[in-house]
Amino acid sequence: MKSKLLAAAMCAAMSFAAGAALAQDDGVARPNAYKYAPSKGVDSKSFATPPAGAVNKGAFNMKTWKYGPAADFPAGSTAPKLWNPAMIKFRNGGQLFSDTVNSHATPEAYCTAANRPTNDFIWVELQHAAGTWHDIDNMWAAAYAPGGSCYGTEGAHAVPGVRIPNENEMDEQHATDRGALVLVIPTVRTVEEAQLGANWAFYPPLGHRSAGSSVSGQYWSRLAGNAMRATFNDNLILIEMIETLDGIQNIDKIASVKGVTALFAASSDLGNFSGYRQGDPDYERLINIVHDATLKHHIGLCGPSSWYDRPDFNCFQGGPPGAGRGGAGGGGRGRGARGQAGGAAPGGAAPNPTAAPAQ
């Protein structure tokens, strides 16, 4: 018994010594790791006084904080600053089309939609569908993770997007961490809601997104190179939906929120909340108010795919354009044509049996 206790004590001592050695090695590797730390038990008074050499002077004030260069584009990097194919096409004046897939769909159903050449992104429906983030994770892994069931040689054709239930940190963090390159926020009623939507979507200094564990880098590092963190904000497409009369009332302020890529004129719910149908003057006035706000603030204008030829609309939900719509100028982008405004859209696309009802 004594020999066992002695052996245990020796093992514990050796483990402690090994831990101490590792800690000391770490300290040697980072000789100035705690250069600005106070002595043990001493108040550094850092809230009132910065350490020598700090950029931010005086008492700490988050409102006047000068953001540092840690997340700047890497010097000398050859990585592209725009790498999201959907964003590249959008910035070049192309129209974006999407299929809608319910969040409880199978990976196989998602892959079918994501590999249609007419789709630029997939609108995964989480607001009105019963799926979970686990379901979405499985779909996106199949399409965008190397070795996934429909990854092919460079991932599925259309990039992943999702409509979450509302602006909130948890769902937006899940969406971006799991790989979304298009984020849709419904029923935005006020500028405060619009700003919160942008806050949780983007990294600082533009937003408040946390830099937690993420699989999105596994999907997109092949496109973003070594500049994923530095370029993510420029590549995320943020679409905020105008569906209610209060959204219309506050449209100018909503459209002015920095980071919003486009507003979506929600055809069904604007009818639901207004009491008028498409074609009625009062209904059409609401759509035109959304239109005018996007023109004023130089952002995109989205709607149902049936409006593919409505003036100034440039992104769409509800399936790819059908036969005879090649003049829409943006159906398929083609893997060999990244960065180009899209050409004619192939016609006659089959309907998607897993799609949620389109707005």
Short mmCIF file of C-alpha atoms in Angstrom, two decimals:
data_model
loop_
_atom_site.label_atom_id
_atom_site.label_comp_id
_atom_site.label_asym_id
_atom_site.label_seq_id
_atom_site.Cartn_x
_atom_site.Cartn_y
_atom_site.Cartn_z
CA MET A 1 0.00 0.00 0.00
CA LYS A 2 2.83 2.35 0.94
CA SER A 3 4.56 1.61 -2.36
CA LYS A 4 1.37 2.51 -4.24
CA LEU A 5 1.05 5.78 -2.37
CA LEU A 6 4.71 6.58 -3.02
CA ALA A 7 4.29 5.82 -6.71
CA ALA A 8 1.22 8.04 -6.89
CA ALA A 9 3.04 10.86 -5.15
CA MET A 10 5.98 10.56 -7.53
CA CYS A 11 3.63 10.62 -10.53
CA ALA A 12 1.93 13.72 -9.19
CA ALA A 13 5.27 15.42 -8.63
CA MET A 14 6.45 14.52 -12.11
CA SER A 15 3.19 15.81 -13.61
CA PHE A 16 3.55 19.09 -11.73
CA ALA A 17 7.17 19.40 -12.84
CA ALA A 18 6.20 18.69 -16.44
CA GLY A 19 3.45 21.30 -16.22
CA ALA A 20 5.88 23.82 -14.76
CA ALA A 21 8.38 23.08 -17.52
CA LEU A 22 5.73 23.59 -20.17
CA ALA A 23 4.68 26.84 -18.56
CA GLN A 24 8.28 28.05 -18.44
CA ASP A 25 8.86 26.99 -22.05
CA ASP A 26 5.76 28.96 -22.97
CA GLY A 27 7.16 31.95 -21.16
CA VAL A 28 10.44 31.66 -23.04
CA ALA A 29 8.50 31.47 -26.29
CA ARG A 30 6.67 34.67 -25.33
CA PRO A 31 9.20 36.65 -23.25
CA ASN A 32 7.06 39.82 -23.34
CA ALA A 33 3.69 38.12 -23.02
CA TYR A 34 2.90 39.97 -19.78
CA LYS A 35 4.91 43.10 -20.43
CA TYR A 36 2.10 45.39 -19.32
CA ALA A 37 0.72 43.27 -16.50
CA PRO A 38 0.92 44.72 -12.97
CA SER A 39 2.69 42.97 -10.16
CA LYS A 40 0.66 40.39 -8.29
CA GLY A 41 -2.00 41.98 -6.13
CA VAL A 42 -1.38 45.51 -7.50
CA ASP A 43 -4.18 47.60 -9.05
CA SER A 44 -2.94 48.72 -12.49
CA LYS A 45 -5.44 51.64 -12.61
CA SER A 46 -5.80 50.90 -16.33
CA PHE A 47 -9.39 52.14 -16.56
CA ALA A 48 -8.15 55.64 -15.82
CA THR A 49 -4.65 55.49 -17.30
CA PRO A 50 -3.38 53.58 -20.37
CA PRO A 51 0.02 51.90 -20.42
CA ALA A 52 2.91 53.64 -22.15
CA GLY A 53 2.65 53.53 -25.93
CA ALA A 54 -1.10 52.93 -26.08
CA VAL A 55 -2.97 54.53 -28.96
CA ASN A 56 -6.06 55.21 -26.88
CA LYS A 57 -5.31 57.95 -24.37
CA GLY A 58 -7.02 59.08 -21.20
CA ALA A 59 -9.72 57.22 -19.29
CA PHE A 60 -11.27 54.26 -21.10
CA ASN A 61 -14.23 55.28 -23.27
CA MET A 62 -15.76 52.80 -25.69
CA LYS A 63 -17.35 55.62 -27.70
CA THR A 64 -14.01 57.17 -28.58
CA TRP A 65 -12.01 53.94 -28.88
CA LYS A 66 -9.68 53.85 -31.88
CA TYR A 67 -9.90 50.38 -33.41
CA GLY A 68 -6.53 48.68 -33.90
CA PRO A 69 -4.92 47.10 -36.98
CA ALA A 70 -5.01 43.46 -35.83
CA ALA A 71 -7.76 42.53 -38.33
CA ASP A 72 -6.44 44.63 -41.24
CA PHE A 73 -5.87 42.97 -44.60
CA PRO A 74 -2.52 41.15 -44.29
CA ALA A 75 0.35 43.15 -45.75
CA GLY A 76 1.63 41.60 -48.95
CA SER A 77 -1.23 39.12 -49.14
CA THR A 78 -2.41 38.03 -52.58
CA ALA A 79 -5.76 36.87 -51.20
CA PRO A 80 -8.81 38.40 -52.92
CA LYS A 81 -10.76 41.04 -51.01
CA LEU A 82 -14.00 39.87 -52.62
CA TRP A 83 -14.37 36.09 -52.80
CA ASN A 84 -18.09 35.35 -52.24
CA PRO A 85 -19.25 34.54 -55.80
CA ALA A 86 -22.73 35.92 -55.10
CA MET A 87 -21.35 39.21 -53.78
CA ILE A 88 -18.95 39.53 -56.71
CA LYS A 89 -21.79 39.09 -59.16
CA PHE A 90 -24.02 41.49 -57.24
CA ARG A 91 -21.32 44.19 -57.08
CA ASN A 92 -20.78 43.81 -60.81
CA GLY A 93 -24.43 44.56 -61.53
CA GLY A 94 -25.77 41.02 -61.92
CA GLN A 95 -29.08 39.72 -60.61
CA LEU A 96 -29.05 37.07 -57.88
CA PHE A 97 -31.49 34.15 -57.89
CA SER A 98 -32.17 31.60 -55.18
CA ASP A 99 -34.16 28.48 -54.41
CA THR A 100 -35.85 28.21 -51.03
CA VAL A 101 -35.18 25.02 -49.06
CA ASN A 102 -36.86 24.28 -45.74
CA SER A 103 -34.54 23.99 -42.76
CA HIS A 104 -35.70 20.41 -42.09
CA ALA A 105 -34.88 19.22 -45.62
CA THR A 106 -32.41 16.42 -46.21
CA PRO A 107 -28.82 17.07 -47.33
CA GLU A 108 -29.73 15.38 -50.61
CA ALA A 109 -32.58 17.84 -51.23
CA TYR A 110 -30.32 20.75 -50.36
CA CYS A 111 -27.63 19.49 -52.73
CA THR A 112 -30.13 19.24 -55.57
CA ALA A 113 -31.02 22.92 -55.18
CA ALA A 114 -27.46 24.08 -54.48
CA ASN A 115 -26.12 22.53 -57.67
CA ARG A 116 -28.72 24.06 -59.98
CA PRO A 117 -26.79 26.40 -62.29
CA THR A 118 -29.59 28.97 -62.09
CA ASN A 119 -29.09 29.53 -58.35
CA ASP A 120 -26.60 32.00 -56.91
CA PHE A 121 -27.52 31.28 -53.30
CA ILE A 122 -29.84 29.02 -51.35
CA TRP A 123 -32.43 30.55 -49.06
CA VAL A 124 -32.74 28.10 -46.16
CA GLU A 125 -36.04 28.81 -44.46
CA LEU A 126 -35.74 28.88 -40.67
CA GLN A 127 -38.39 31.51 -39.83
CA HIS A 128 -41.41 29.47 -40.93
CA ALA A 129 -39.95 25.94 -41.00
CA ALA A 130 -39.38 23.37 -38.26
CA GLY A 131 -35.71 22.56 -38.79
CA THR A 132 -32.82 23.14 -36.41
CA TRP A 133 -29.29 24.43 -36.77
CA HIS A 134 -28.17 20.82 -36.57
CA ASP A 135 -30.23 20.07 -39.68
CA ILE A 136 -28.79 23.11 -41.46
CA ASP A 137 -25.26 22.16 -40.42
CA ASN A 138 -25.71 18.73 -42.00
CA MET A 139 -26.98 20.26 -45.25
CA TRP A 140 -24.14 22.76 -45.50
CA ALA A 141 -21.48 20.20 -44.60
CA ALA A 142 -22.69 17.96 -47.43
CA ALA A 143 -22.43 20.81 -49.92
CA TYR A 144 -19.41 22.83 -48.80
CA ALA A 145 -17.11 20.69 -46.63
CA PRO A 146 -14.38 18.88 -48.60
CA GLY A 147 -15.49 15.28 -48.82
CA GLY A 148 -19.17 16.19 -48.43
CA SER A 149 -21.67 14.11 -50.37
CA CYS A 150 -22.19 16.78 -53.05
CA TYR A 151 -19.00 18.80 -52.64
CA GLY A 152 -17.53 17.65 -55.94
CA THR A 153 -14.22 19.33 -56.69
CA GLU A 154 -14.90 22.81 -55.29
CA GLY A 155 -18.17 22.81 -53.39
CA ALA A 156 -21.80 23.18 -54.44
CA HIS A 157 -22.62 25.80 -57.05
CA ALA A 158 -24.83 28.14 -54.99
CA VAL A 159 -23.54 29.68 -51.75
CA PRO A 160 -25.48 29.13 -48.50
CA GLY A 161 -27.98 31.61 -47.16
CA VAL A 162 -30.61 31.50 -44.42
CA ARG A 163 -33.63 33.45 -43.26
CA ILE A 164 -33.60 33.47 -39.48
CA PRO A 165 -36.67 34.28 -37.32
CA ASN A 166 -35.57 37.81 -36.40
CA GLU A 167 -32.52 39.88 -35.57
CA ASN A 168 -30.78 38.23 -32.61
CA GLU A 169 -27.27 37.35 -31.59
CA MET A 170 -27.71 33.59 -31.27
CA ASP A 171 -29.20 32.89 -34.70
CA GLU A 172 -26.93 35.34 -36.51
CA GLN A 173 -23.87 33.90 -34.77
CA HIS A 174 -24.97 30.38 -35.68
CA ALA A 175 -25.60 31.40 -39.29
CA THR A 176 -22.24 33.06 -39.84
CA ASP A 177 -20.26 30.54 -37.79
CA ARG A 178 -21.78 27.65 -39.73
CA GLY A 179 -20.95 29.19 -43.11
CA ALA A 180 -23.77 31.46 -44.32
CA LEU A 181 -22.73 34.01 -46.94
CA VAL A 182 -26.26 35.41 -47.31
CA LEU A 183 -28.22 36.38 -44.19
CA VAL A 184 -31.90 37.36 -44.42
CA ILE A 185 -33.67 39.10 -41.53
CA PRO A 186 -37.47 39.31 -41.73
CA THR A 187 -40.04 41.85 -40.51
CA VAL A 188 -37.63 44.70 -39.82
CA ARG A 189 -39.82 47.45 -38.39
CA THR A 190 -37.46 50.03 -36.91
CA VAL A 191 -33.98 51.41 -37.40
CA GLU A 192 -33.07 49.85 -34.03
CA GLU A 193 -33.98 46.39 -35.34
CA ALA A 194 -32.12 47.07 -38.57
CA GLN A 195 -29.03 48.14 -36.65
CA LEU A 196 -29.14 45.10 -34.37
CA GLY A 197 -29.36 42.91 -37.47
CA ALA A 198 -26.15 44.44 -38.77
CA ASN A 199 -24.48 44.43 -35.35
CA TRP A 200 -24.69 40.66 -34.87
CA ALA A 201 -23.86 39.87 -38.52
CA PHE A 202 -20.52 41.65 -38.87
CA TYR A 203 -17.19 41.56 -37.10
CA PRO A 204 -15.90 44.72 -35.36
CA PRO A 205 -15.49 47.52 -36.02
CA LEU A 206 -18.56 47.42 -38.30
CA GLY A 207 -20.51 45.10 -36.01
CA HIS A 208 -20.46 43.15 -32.76
CA ARG A 209 -19.99 39.59 -33.99
CA SER A 210 -17.98 37.37 -31.68
CA ALA A 211 -14.89 35.61 -33.04
CA GLY A 212 -15.85 32.23 -31.61
CA SER A 213 -15.24 28.74 -32.94
CA SER A 214 -16.40 28.50 -36.53
CA VAL A 215 -16.59 26.00 -39.38
CA SER A 216 -17.05 28.72 -42.00
CA GLY A 217 -13.29 28.98 -42.42
CA GLN A 218 -13.18 25.33 -43.44
CA TYR A 219 -15.64 26.10 -46.22
CA TRP A 220 -14.34 29.44 -47.44
CA SER A 221 -10.60 29.54 -46.79
CA ARG A 222 -10.11 28.06 -50.28
CA LEU A 223 -11.60 31.31 -51.61
CA ALA A 224 -10.52 33.80 -48.94
CA GLY A 225 -6.97 32.56 -48.48
CA ASN A 226 -5.30 33.90 -45.34
CA ALA A 227 -7.62 36.91 -45.11
CA MET A 228 -10.92 35.37 -43.97
CA ARG A 229 -11.32 37.56 -40.89
CA ALA A 230 -10.12 40.70 -42.65
CA THR A 231 -12.49 40.30 -45.60
CA PHE A 232 -15.59 38.64 -44.17
CA ASN A 233 -17.51 41.88 -43.65
CA ASP A 234 -17.10 42.76 -47.33
CA ASN A 235 -18.38 39.37 -48.46
CA LEU A 236 -21.48 38.80 -46.34
CA ILE A 237 -24.75 39.71 -48.09
CA LEU A 238 -27.19 41.10 -45.51
CA ILE A 239 -30.80 41.38 -46.68
CA GLU A 240 -33.38 43.02 -44.40
CA MET A 241 -37.04 42.48 -45.20
CA ILE A 242 -39.68 45.21 -45.21
CA GLU A 243 -43.00 43.51 -44.51
CA THR A 244 -45.04 45.82 -42.29
CA LEU A 245 -46.42 49.34 -42.30
CA ASP A 246 -44.02 50.36 -39.53
CA GLY A 247 -41.17 49.15 -41.70
CA ILE A 248 -42.48 51.39 -44.47
CA GLN A 249 -42.84 54.30 -42.05
CA ASN A 250 -39.19 53.95 -40.99
CA ILE A 251 -37.83 52.93 -44.39
CA ASP A 252 -35.40 55.81 -44.86
CA LYS A 253 -33.59 55.18 -41.59
CA ILE A 254 -33.61 51.42 -42.09
CA ALA A 255 -32.07 51.76 -45.55
CA SER A 256 -29.32 54.00 -44.15
CA VAL A 257 -27.91 51.36 -41.76
CA LYS A 258 -24.31 50.62 -42.69
CA GLY A 259 -23.73 47.04 -43.75
CA VAL A 260 -27.20 46.39 -45.19
CA THR A 261 -26.66 45.04 -48.71
CA ALA A 262 -30.29 45.09 -49.84
CA LEU A 263 -33.88 45.51 -48.73
CA PHE A 264 -36.49 42.92 -49.61
CA ALA A 265 -39.95 44.18 -50.55
CA ALA A 266 -41.95 41.30 -49.07
CA SER A 267 -44.76 40.84 -51.55
CA SER A 268 -46.97 38.52 -49.46
CA ASP A 269 -46.67 40.19 -46.07
CA LEU A 270 -46.97 43.74 -47.38
CA GLY A 271 -50.33 42.57 -48.69
CA ASN A 272 -51.04 40.86 -45.37
CA PHE A 273 -50.29 43.96 -43.33
CA SER A 274 -51.77 46.53 -45.71
CA GLY A 275 -55.01 44.87 -46.76
CA TYR A 276 -54.29 45.30 -50.48
CA ARG A 277 -53.19 43.00 -53.27
CA GLN A 278 -50.56 43.30 -55.95
CA GLY A 279 -51.87 45.61 -58.65
CA ASP A 280 -53.88 47.77 -56.23
CA PRO A 281 -52.58 51.36 -56.18
CA ASP A 282 -52.15 51.32 -52.40
CA TYR A 283 -50.13 48.10 -52.51
CA GLU A 284 -47.97 49.30 -55.38
CA ARG A 285 -47.28 52.51 -53.47
CA LEU A 286 -45.71 50.48 -50.65
CA ILE A 287 -43.47 48.56 -53.05
CA ASN A 288 -42.42 51.82 -54.68
CA ILE A 289 -41.54 53.33 -51.29
CA VAL A 290 -39.11 50.45 -50.70
CA HIS A 291 -37.78 50.90 -54.23
CA ASP A 292 -37.18 54.62 -53.72
CA ALA A 293 -35.33 54.10 -50.42
CA THR A 294 -32.90 51.63 -51.99
CA LEU A 295 -32.19 54.04 -54.85
CA LYS A 296 -31.55 56.88 -52.42
CA HIS A 297 -29.14 54.85 -50.28
CA HIS A 298 -27.51 52.94 -53.17
CA ILE A 299 -28.33 49.45 -51.91
CA GLY A 300 -29.91 46.42 -53.56
CA LEU A 301 -33.62 45.69 -53.99
CA CYS A 302 -34.97 42.16 -53.61
CA GLY A 303 -38.31 40.53 -54.23
CA PRO A 304 -40.01 37.35 -55.44
CA SER A 305 -38.55 35.81 -58.59
CA SER A 306 -41.75 36.65 -60.49
CA TRP A 307 -40.52 40.26 -60.36
CA TYR A 308 -37.32 39.40 -62.23
CA ASP A 309 -38.11 42.10 -64.82
CA ARG A 310 -39.49 44.75 -62.46
CA PRO A 311 -37.29 47.89 -62.74
CA ASP A 312 -34.28 48.03 -60.40
CA PHE A 313 -34.92 44.68 -58.64
CA ASN A 314 -31.68 42.70 -58.53
CA CYS A 315 -32.07 39.77 -56.10
CA PHE A 316 -34.84 37.23 -55.86
CA GLN A 317 -36.36 34.46 -53.74
CA GLY A 318 -38.62 31.64 -54.79
CA GLY A 319 -36.76 29.62 -57.38
CA PRO A 320 -34.74 30.31 -60.50
CA PRO A 321 -36.23 32.19 -63.45
CA GLY A 322 -38.33 30.03 -65.73
CA ALA A 323 -38.38 29.53 -69.47
CA GLY A 324 -38.14 32.65 -71.55
CA ARG A 325 -36.43 34.70 -68.87
CA GLY A 326 -32.91 34.57 -70.24
CA GLY A 327 -32.92 38.34 -70.63
CA ALA A 328 -32.92 38.72 -66.85
CA GLY A 329 -29.16 38.62 -67.17
CA GLY A 330 -28.18 36.81 -64.04
CA GLY A 331 -29.41 33.25 -63.63
CA GLY A 332 -26.27 31.13 -63.49
CA ARG A 333 -22.85 32.41 -62.67
CA GLY A 334 -20.74 29.41 -63.63
CA ARG A 335 -17.68 28.30 -61.71
CA GLY A 336 -15.42 29.54 -64.46
CA ALA A 337 -16.92 33.04 -64.45
CA ARG A 338 -16.55 34.26 -60.91
CA GLY A 339 -16.45 38.00 -60.66
CA GLN A 340 -18.47 38.59 -63.82
CA ALA A 341 -21.95 40.04 -63.95
CA GLY A 342 -24.05 37.07 -64.97
CA GLY A 343 -25.11 36.29 -68.48
CA ALA A 344 -28.36 34.82 -69.72
CA ALA A 345 -30.20 32.53 -67.33
CA PRO A 346 -30.93 29.01 -68.54
CA GLY A 347 -34.67 28.53 -68.96
CA GLY A 348 -37.03 25.75 -68.01
CA ALA A 349 -35.68 24.99 -64.52
CA ALA A 350 -37.60 22.27 -62.69
CA PRO A 351 -39.55 23.30 -59.58
CA ASN A 352 -38.01 22.50 -56.21
CA PRO A 353 -40.22 20.07 -54.24
CA THR A 354 -38.56 20.96 -50.92
CA ALA A 355 -39.03 24.71 -51.26
CA ALA A 356 -40.93 26.73 -48.69
CA PRO A 357 -43.61 29.12 -49.94
CA ALA A 358 -41.95 32.16 -51.48
CA GLN A 359 -42.52 35.68 -50.27
#
